[in-house]
């Protein structure tokens, strides 16, 4: 019977290894393989509490085993978070997820991809938690700066929401600061549109980003004409500024402004499919 169980255990481990890539087994390979199967089986049956101990053993004793222990770790603690009613315990589990992302980067790199995933989880956990607004803001700033055009499309609107929540709590961003950050995210949106990947989804996100900007900064027709207009007049070939004027004019129903028409001509000249 023990022999049959051993064969079954070996088969499960082999299938898992093939699916997830090479495993860097520690010196105590037998225990590590046993713990890997135990937590994996518990995860499959959604017995998240049972998965914690063997999973933690791997984190402590074989942190560079395989990226799967971090990917699956997020699943374990997400399951625990959803079931938990105690506020402090839930916060503890959320912090554990953040650490799992950090450790995954530490041992397996792929910083940009993992940072984006960390930002997704952090947004889900913290967007309505005012005490976490600073932490969430800093994470999103780091992620967008490191990612550039690789910034996840489904984080575009989240980024603007994070800015809005952060500024409502801290009052530390000026209108100019917000507009500069809007420029940054608009540039990323433009690159995504040019790539053609998920274009329809990106365009929808762009509309929502523009609307969120107008909820944070008083962007009316006077602002566009008297603040953005003179800057554009000084440098009428500035495609970025032209796009900003177009986007804000559309969002603010200011398409009858002369500067909107001039901006549209520039955009049409440089990107006729805009």
PDB file of N, CA, C and O in Angstrom, residues 72-129:
ATOM      1  N   UNK A  72       0.604  30.431  -6.184  1.00  0.00           N
ATOM      2  CA  UNK A  72      -0.426  29.710  -5.433  1.00  0.00           C
ATOM      3  C   UNK A  72      -0.619  30.298  -4.037  1.00  0.00           C
ATOM      4  O   UNK A  72      -1.719  30.225  -3.475  1.00  0.00           O
ATOM      5  N   UNK A  73       0.444  30.882  -3.497  1.00  0.00           N
ATOM      6  CA  UNK A  73       0.325  31.517  -2.187  1.00  0.00           C
ATOM      7  C   UNK A  73      -0.687  32.641  -2.205  1.00  0.00           C
ATOM      8  O   UNK A  73      -1.478  32.805  -1.265  1.00  0.00           O
ATOM      9  N   UNK A  74      -0.691  33.420  -3.272  1.00  0.00           N
ATOM     10  CA  UNK A  74      -1.682  34.491  -3.412  1.00  0.00           C
ATOM     11  C   UNK A  74      -3.089  33.903  -3.434  1.00  0.00           C
ATOM     12  O   UNK A  74      -4.016  34.442  -2.811  1.00  0.00           O
ATOM     13  N   UNK A  75      -3.254  32.777  -4.111  1.00  0.00           N
ATOM     14  CA  UNK A  75      -4.571  32.130  -4.168  1.00  0.00           C
ATOM     15  C   UNK A  75      -5.009  31.664  -2.781  1.00  0.00           C
ATOM     16  O   UNK A  75      -6.174  31.810  -2.397  1.00  0.00           O
ATOM     17  N   UNK A  76      -4.071  31.108  -2.030  1.00  0.00           N
ATOM     18  CA  UNK A  76      -4.382  30.630  -0.677  1.00  0.00           C
ATOM     19  C   UNK A  76      -4.873  31.779   0.198  1.00  0.00           C
ATOM     20  O   UNK A  76      -5.929  31.699   0.842  1.00  0.00           O
ATOM     21  N   UNK A  77      -4.108  32.858   0.209  1.00  0.00           N
ATOM     22  CA  UNK A  77      -4.449  33.961   1.117  1.00  0.00           C
ATOM     23  C   UNK A  77      -5.629  34.787   0.608  1.00  0.00           C
ATOM     24  O   UNK A  77      -6.369  35.365   1.411  1.00  0.00           O
ATOM     25  N   UNK A  78      -5.831  34.819  -0.697  1.00  0.00           N
ATOM     26  CA  UNK A  78      -7.056  35.437  -1.220  1.00  0.00           C
ATOM     27  C   UNK A  78      -8.283  34.678  -0.705  1.00  0.00           C
ATOM     28  O   UNK A  78      -9.293  35.277  -0.325  1.00  0.00           O
ATOM     29  N   UNK A  79      -8.173  33.344  -0.710  1.00  0.00           N
ATOM     30  CA  UNK A  79      -9.270  32.518  -0.197  1.00  0.00           C
ATOM     31  C   UNK A  79      -9.509  32.761   1.283  1.00  0.00           C
ATOM     32  O   UNK A  79     -10.656  32.850   1.733  1.00  0.00           O
ATOM     33  N   UNK A  80      -8.436  32.892   2.050  1.00  0.00           N
ATOM     34  CA  UNK A  80      -8.556  33.154   3.482  1.00  0.00           C
ATOM     35  C   UNK A  80      -9.157  34.535   3.748  1.00  0.00           C
ATOM     36  O   UNK A  80      -9.970  34.717   4.655  1.00  0.00           O
ATOM     37  N   UNK A  81      -8.747  35.508   2.937  1.00  0.00           N
ATOM     38  CA  UNK A  81      -9.252  36.881   3.091  1.00  0.00           C
ATOM     39  C   UNK A  81     -10.768  36.924   2.869  1.00  0.00           C
ATOM     40  O   UNK A  81     -11.506  37.559   3.623  1.00  0.00           O
ATOM     41  N   UNK A  82     -11.232  36.240   1.828  1.00  0.00           N
ATOM     42  CA  UNK A  82     -12.658  36.252   1.507  1.00  0.00           C
ATOM     43  C   UNK A  82     -13.498  35.630   2.619  1.00  0.00           C
ATOM     44  O   UNK A  82     -14.634  36.039   2.857  1.00  0.00           O
ATOM     45  N   UNK A  83     -12.921  34.619   3.291  1.00  0.00           N
ATOM     46  CA  UNK A  83     -13.676  33.905   4.329  1.00  0.00           C
ATOM     47  C   UNK A  83     -13.547  34.555   5.702  1.00  0.00           C
ATOM     48  O   UNK A  83     -14.361  34.294   6.592  1.00  0.00           O
ATOM     49  N   UNK A  84     -12.545  35.410   5.876  1.00  0.00           N
ATOM     50  CA  UNK A  84     -12.248  35.971   7.199  1.00  0.00           C
ATOM     51  C   UNK A  84     -13.176  37.135   7.549  1.00  0.00           C
ATOM     52  O   UNK A  84     -13.429  38.007   6.720  1.00  0.00           O
ATOM     53  N   UNK A  85     -13.659  37.149   8.776  1.00  0.00           N
ATOM     54  CA  UNK A  85     -14.511  38.238   9.250  1.00  0.00           C
ATOM     55  C   UNK A  85     -13.781  39.165  10.216  1.00  0.00           C
ATOM     56  O   UNK A  85     -14.207  40.300  10.417  1.00  0.00           O
ATOM     57  N   UNK A  86     -12.710  38.665  10.821  1.00  0.00           N
ATOM     58  CA  UNK A  86     -11.936  39.481  11.749  1.00  0.00           C
ATOM     59  C   UNK A  86     -11.087  40.491  10.977  1.00  0.00           C
ATOM     60  O   UNK A  86     -10.287  40.116  10.125  1.00  0.00           O
ATOM     61  N   UNK A  87     -11.277  41.767  11.285  1.00  0.00           N
ATOM     62  CA  UNK A  87     -10.619  42.846  10.546  1.00  0.00           C
ATOM     63  C   UNK A  87      -9.092  42.748  10.622  1.00  0.00           C
ATOM     64  O   UNK A  87      -8.393  42.909   9.615  1.00  0.00           O
ATOM     65  N   UNK A  88      -8.569  42.490  11.806  1.00  0.00           N
ATOM     66  CA  UNK A  88      -7.113  42.432  11.986  1.00  0.00           C
ATOM     67  C   UNK A  88      -6.509  41.231  11.263  1.00  0.00           C
ATOM     68  O   UNK A  88      -5.430  41.330  10.673  1.00  0.00           O
ATOM     69  N   UNK A  89      -7.202  40.114  11.333  1.00  0.00           N
ATOM     70  CA  UNK A  89      -6.706  38.913  10.658  1.00  0.00           C
ATOM     71  C   UNK A  89      -6.731  39.105   9.143  1.00  0.00           C
ATOM     72  O   UNK A  89      -5.804  38.700   8.434  1.00  0.00           O
ATOM     73  N   UNK A  90      -7.790  39.735   8.666  1.00  0.00           N
ATOM     74  CA  UNK A  90      -7.891  40.009   7.227  1.00  0.00           C
ATOM     75  C   UNK A  90      -6.724  40.898   6.778  1.00  0.00           C
ATOM     76  O   UNK A  90      -6.106  40.652   5.741  1.00  0.00           O
ATOM     77  N   UNK A  91      -6.419  41.923   7.573  1.00  0.00           N
ATOM     78  CA  UNK A  91      -5.300  42.823   7.249  1.00  0.00           C
ATOM     79  C   UNK A  91      -3.976  42.069   7.255  1.00  0.00           C
ATOM     80  O   UNK A  91      -3.094  42.327   6.427  1.00  0.00           O
ATOM     81  N   UNK A  92      -3.842  41.123   8.185  1.00  0.00           N
ATOM     82  CA  UNK A  92      -2.621  40.302   8.254  1.00  0.00           C
ATOM     83  C   UNK A  92      -2.462  39.472   6.980  1.00  0.00           C
ATOM     84  O   UNK A  92      -1.362  39.368   6.421  1.00  0.00           O
ATOM     85  N   UNK A  93      -3.547  38.891   6.521  1.00  0.00           N
ATOM     86  CA  UNK A  93      -3.504  38.089   5.295  1.00  0.00           C
ATOM     87  C   UNK A  93      -3.190  38.971   4.077  1.00  0.00           C
ATOM     88  O   UNK A  93      -2.445  38.566   3.178  1.00  0.00           O
ATOM     89  N   UNK A  94      -3.765  40.161   4.038  1.00  0.00           N
ATOM     90  CA  UNK A  94      -3.496  41.074   2.925  1.00  0.00           C
ATOM     91  C   UNK A  94      -2.025  41.450   2.868  1.00  0.00           C
ATOM     92  O   UNK A  94      -1.417  41.487   1.792  1.00  0.00           O
ATOM     93  N   UNK A  95      -1.444  41.713   4.036  1.00  0.00           N
ATOM     94  CA  UNK A  95      -0.020  42.043   4.086  1.00  0.00           C
ATOM     95  C   UNK A  95       0.832  40.849   3.649  1.00  0.00           C
ATOM     96  O   UNK A  95       1.885  41.018   3.030  1.00  0.00           O
ATOM     97  N   UNK A  96       0.368  39.660   3.963  1.00  0.00           N
ATOM     98  CA  UNK A  96       1.079  38.450   3.537  1.00  0.00           C
ATOM     99  C   UNK A  96       1.120  38.357   2.016  1.00  0.00           C
ATOM    100  O   UNK A  96       2.155  38.005   1.429  1.00  0.00           O
ATOM    101  N   UNK A  97       0.019  38.697   1.358  1.00  0.00           N
ATOM    102  CA  UNK A  97      -0.028  38.688  -0.105  1.00  0.00           C
ATOM    103  C   UNK A  97       0.988  39.678  -0.670  1.00  0.00           C
ATOM    104  O   UNK A  97       1.717  39.369  -1.621  1.00  0.00           O
ATOM    105  N   UNK A  98       1.052  40.873  -0.087  1.00  0.00           N
ATOM    106  CA  UNK A  98       2.020  41.871  -0.553  1.00  0.00           C
ATOM    107  C   UNK A  98       3.448  41.336  -0.431  1.00  0.00           C
ATOM    108  O   UNK A  98       4.279  41.524  -1.325  1.00  0.00           O
ATOM    109  N   UNK A  99       3.721  40.641   0.675  1.00  0.00           N
ATOM    110  CA  UNK A  99       5.060  40.068   0.875  1.00  0.00           C
ATOM    111  C   UNK A  99       5.351  38.967  -0.126  1.00  0.00           C
ATOM    112  O   UNK A  99       6.494  38.820  -0.604  1.00  0.00           O
ATOM    113  N   UNK A 100       4.344  38.184  -0.468  1.00  0.00           N
ATOM    114  CA  UNK A 100       4.532  37.116  -1.454  1.00  0.00           C
ATOM    115  C   UNK A 100       4.971  37.691  -2.799  1.00  0.00           C
ATOM    116  O   UNK A 100       5.850  37.133  -3.470  1.00  0.00           O
ATOM    117  N   UNK A 101       4.364  38.800  -3.202  1.00  0.00           N
ATOM    118  CA  UNK A 101       4.771  39.433  -4.457  1.00  0.00           C
ATOM    119  C   UNK A 101       6.222  39.924  -4.367  1.00  0.00           C
ATOM    120  O   UNK A 101       7.007  39.752  -5.307  1.00  0.00           O
ATOM    121  N   UNK A 102       6.573  40.532  -3.244  1.00  0.00           N
ATOM    122  CA  UNK A 102       7.941  41.042  -3.076  1.00  0.00           C
ATOM    123  C   UNK A 102       8.954  39.901  -3.129  1.00  0.00           C
ATOM    124  O   UNK A 102      10.021  40.026  -3.748  1.00  0.00           O
ATOM    125  N   UNK A 103       8.633  38.803  -2.475  1.00  0.00           N
ATOM    126  CA  UNK A 103       9.553  37.666  -2.453  1.00  0.00           C
ATOM    127  C   UNK A 103       9.635  36.985  -3.818  1.00  0.00           C
ATOM    128  O   UNK A 103      10.700  36.476  -4.206  1.00  0.00           O
ATOM    129  N   UNK A 104       8.539  36.989  -4.535  1.00  0.00           N
ATOM    130  CA  UNK A 104       8.578  36.423  -5.894  1.00  0.00           C
ATOM    131  C   UNK A 104       9.544  37.221  -6.770  1.00  0.00           C
ATOM    132  O   UNK A 104      10.321  36.643  -7.552  1.00  0.00           O
ATOM    133  N   UNK A 105       9.518  38.537  -6.636  1.00  0.00           N
ATOM    134  CA  UNK A 105      10.457  39.380  -7.378  1.00  0.00           C
ATOM    135  C   UNK A 105      11.884  39.094  -6.921  1.00  0.00           C
ATOM    136  O   UNK A 105      12.808  38.981  -7.735  1.00  0.00           O
ATOM    137  N   UNK A 106      12.059  38.973  -5.623  1.00  0.00           N
ATOM    138  CA  UNK A 106      13.400  38.734  -5.049  1.00  0.00           C
ATOM    139  C   UNK A 106      14.038  37.465  -5.602  1.00  0.00           C
ATOM    140  O   UNK A 106      15.224  37.451  -5.955  1.00  0.00           O
ATOM    141  N   UNK A 107      13.255  36.401  -5.689  1.00  0.00           N
ATOM    142  CA  UNK A 107      13.822  35.112  -6.093  1.00  0.00           C
ATOM    143  C   UNK A 107      13.678  34.788  -7.579  1.00  0.00           C
ATOM    144  O   UNK A 107      14.455  33.989  -8.105  1.00  0.00           O
ATOM    145  N   UNK A 108      12.707  35.416  -8.254  1.00  0.00           N
ATOM    146  CA  UNK A 108      12.456  35.032  -9.647  1.00  0.00           C
ATOM    147  C   UNK A 108      12.356  36.207 -10.615  1.00  0.00           C
ATOM    148  O   UNK A 108      11.974  36.023 -11.773  1.00  0.00           O
ATOM    149  N   UNK A 109      12.687  37.408 -10.148  1.00  0.00           N
ATOM    150  CA  UNK A 109      12.713  38.594 -11.021  1.00  0.00           C
ATOM    151  C   UNK A 109      11.346  38.859 -11.668  1.00  0.00           C
ATOM    152  O   UNK A 109      10.346  38.824 -10.992  1.00  0.00           O
ATOM    153  N   UNK A 110      11.338  39.167 -12.969  1.00  0.00           N
ATOM    154  CA  UNK A 110      10.115  39.549 -13.685  1.00  0.00           C
ATOM    155  C   UNK A 110       9.385  40.663 -12.927  1.00  0.00           C
ATOM    156  O   UNK A 110       8.173  40.603 -12.686  1.00  0.00           O
ATOM    157  N   UNK A 111      10.178  41.684 -12.553  1.00  0.00           N
ATOM    158  CA  UNK A 111       9.677  42.729 -11.663  1.00  0.00           C
ATOM    159  C   UNK A 111       8.449  43.446 -12.206  1.00  0.00           C
ATOM    160  O   UNK A 111       7.484  43.673 -11.470  1.00  0.00           O
ATOM    161  N   UNK A 112       8.476  43.815 -13.480  1.00  0.00           N
ATOM    162  CA  UNK A 112       7.381  44.602 -14.037  1.00  0.00           C
ATOM    163  C   UNK A 112       6.066  43.824 -13.964  1.00  0.00           C
ATOM    164  O   UNK A 112       5.044  44.334 -13.494  1.00  0.00           O
ATOM    165  N   UNK A 113       6.084  42.596 -14.426  1.00  0.00           N
ATOM    166  CA  UNK A 113       4.866  41.786 -14.431  1.00  0.00           C
ATOM    167  C   UNK A 113       4.337  41.575 -13.017  1.00  0.00           C
ATOM    168  O   UNK A 113       3.133  41.732 -12.755  1.00  0.00           O
ATOM    169  N   UNK A 114       5.230  41.256 -12.092  1.00  0.00           N
ATOM    170  CA  UNK A 114       4.804  40.960 -10.722  1.00  0.00           C
ATOM    171  C   UNK A 114       4.340  42.225 -10.009  1.00  0.00           C
ATOM    172  O   UNK A 114       3.362  42.201  -9.245  1.00  0.00           O
ATOM    173  N   UNK A 115       5.003  43.351 -10.264  1.00  0.00           N
ATOM    174  CA  UNK A 115       4.572  44.621  -9.669  1.00  0.00           C
ATOM    175  C   UNK A 115       3.148  44.969 -10.101  1.00  0.00           C
ATOM    176  O   UNK A 115       2.339  45.448  -9.295  1.00  0.00           O
ATOM    177  N   UNK A 116       2.847  44.742 -11.370  1.00  0.00           N
ATOM    178  CA  UNK A 116       1.496  45.011 -11.860  1.00  0.00           C
ATOM    179  C   UNK A 116       0.469  44.121 -11.155  1.00  0.00           C
ATOM    180  O   UNK A 116      -0.619  44.578 -10.798  1.00  0.00           O
ATOM    181  N   UNK A 117       0.825  42.876 -10.925  1.00  0.00           N
ATOM    182  CA  UNK A 117      -0.077  41.957 -10.238  1.00  0.00           C
ATOM    183  C   UNK A 117      -0.239  42.370  -8.767  1.00  0.00           C
ATOM    184  O   UNK A 117      -1.338  42.286  -8.198  1.00  0.00           O
ATOM    185  N   UNK A 118       0.861  42.816  -8.180  1.00  0.00           N
ATOM    186  CA  UNK A 118       0.795  43.302  -6.804  1.00  0.00           C
ATOM    187  C   UNK A 118      -0.123  44.526  -6.722  1.00  0.00           C
ATOM    188  O   UNK A 118      -0.935  44.647  -5.789  1.00  0.00           O
ATOM    189  N   UNK A 119      -0.007  45.422  -7.701  1.00  0.00           N
ATOM    190  CA  UNK A 119      -0.853  46.613  -7.726  1.00  0.00           C
ATOM    191  C   UNK A 119      -2.330  46.236  -7.855  1.00  0.00           C
ATOM    192  O   UNK A 119      -3.197  46.857  -7.219  1.00  0.00           O
ATOM    193  N   UNK A 120      -2.625  45.227  -8.657  1.00  0.00           N
ATOM    194  CA  UNK A 120      -4.008  44.763  -8.796  1.00  0.00           C
ATOM    195  C   UNK A 120      -4.569  44.287  -7.459  1.00  0.00           C
ATOM    196  O   UNK A 120      -5.687  44.644  -7.068  1.00  0.00           O
ATOM    197  N   UNK A 121      -3.777  43.474  -6.755  1.00  0.00           N
ATOM    198  CA  UNK A 121      -4.229  42.969  -5.456  1.00  0.00           C
ATOM    199  C   UNK A 121      -4.356  44.100  -4.444  1.00  0.00           C
ATOM    200  O   UNK A 121      -5.340  44.174  -3.693  1.00  0.00           O
ATOM    201  N   UNK A 122      -3.362  44.983  -4.422  1.00  0.00           N
ATOM    202  CA  UNK A 122      -3.391  46.095  -3.464  1.00  0.00           C
ATOM    203  C   UNK A 122      -4.594  46.995  -3.708  1.00  0.00           C
ATOM    204  O   UNK A 122      -5.233  47.467  -2.754  1.00  0.00           O
ATOM    205  N   UNK A 123      -4.911  47.225  -4.961  1.00  0.00           N
ATOM    206  CA  UNK A 123      -6.077  48.053  -5.290  1.00  0.00           C
ATOM    207  C   UNK A 123      -7.357  47.401  -4.763  1.00  0.00           C
ATOM    208  O   UNK A 123      -8.213  48.063  -4.157  1.00  0.00           O
ATOM    209  N   UNK A 124      -7.455  46.115  -4.967  1.00  0.00           N
ATOM    210  CA  UNK A 124      -8.637  45.370  -4.500  1.00  0.00           C
ATOM    211  C   UNK A 124      -8.765  45.449  -2.978  1.00  0.00           C
ATOM    212  O   UNK A 124      -9.865  45.635  -2.447  1.00  0.00           O
ATOM    213  N   UNK A 125      -7.636  45.354  -2.288  1.00  0.00           N
ATOM    214  CA  UNK A 125      -7.662  45.346  -0.827  1.00  0.00           C
ATOM    215  C   UNK A 125      -7.824  46.739  -0.209  1.00  0.00           C
ATOM    216  O   UNK A 125      -8.505  46.904   0.805  1.00  0.00           O
ATOM    217  N   UNK A 126      -7.154  47.739  -0.814  1.00  0.00           N
ATOM    218  CA  UNK A 126      -6.928  48.991  -0.099  1.00  0.00           C
ATOM    219  C   UNK A 126      -7.617  50.243  -0.649  1.00  0.00           C
ATOM    220  O   UNK A 126      -7.541  51.292  -0.024  1.00  0.00           O
ATOM    221  N   UNK A 127      -8.274  50.162  -1.806  1.00  0.00           N
ATOM    222  CA  UNK A 127      -8.783  51.396  -2.422  1.00  0.00           C
ATOM    223  C   UNK A 127      -9.775  52.120  -1.510  1.00  0.00           C
ATOM    224  O   UNK A 127      -9.869  53.357  -1.546  1.00  0.00           O
ATOM    225  N   UNK A 128     -10.485  51.397  -0.662  1.00  0.00           N
ATOM    226  CA  UNK A 128     -11.456  52.043   0.227  1.00  0.00           C
ATOM    227  C   UNK A 128     -10.940  52.183   1.663  1.00  0.00           C
ATOM    228  O   UNK A 128     -11.716  52.486   2.578  1.00  0.00           O
ATOM    229  N   UNK A 129      -9.628  51.976   1.826  1.00  0.00           N
ATOM    230  CA  UNK A 129      -9.002  52.082   3.147  1.00  0.00           C
ATOM    231  C   UNK A 129      -8.128  53.334   3.175  1.00  0.00           C
ATOM    232  O   UNK A 129      -7.021  53.351   2.645  1.00  0.00           O
TER     233      UNK A 129
END
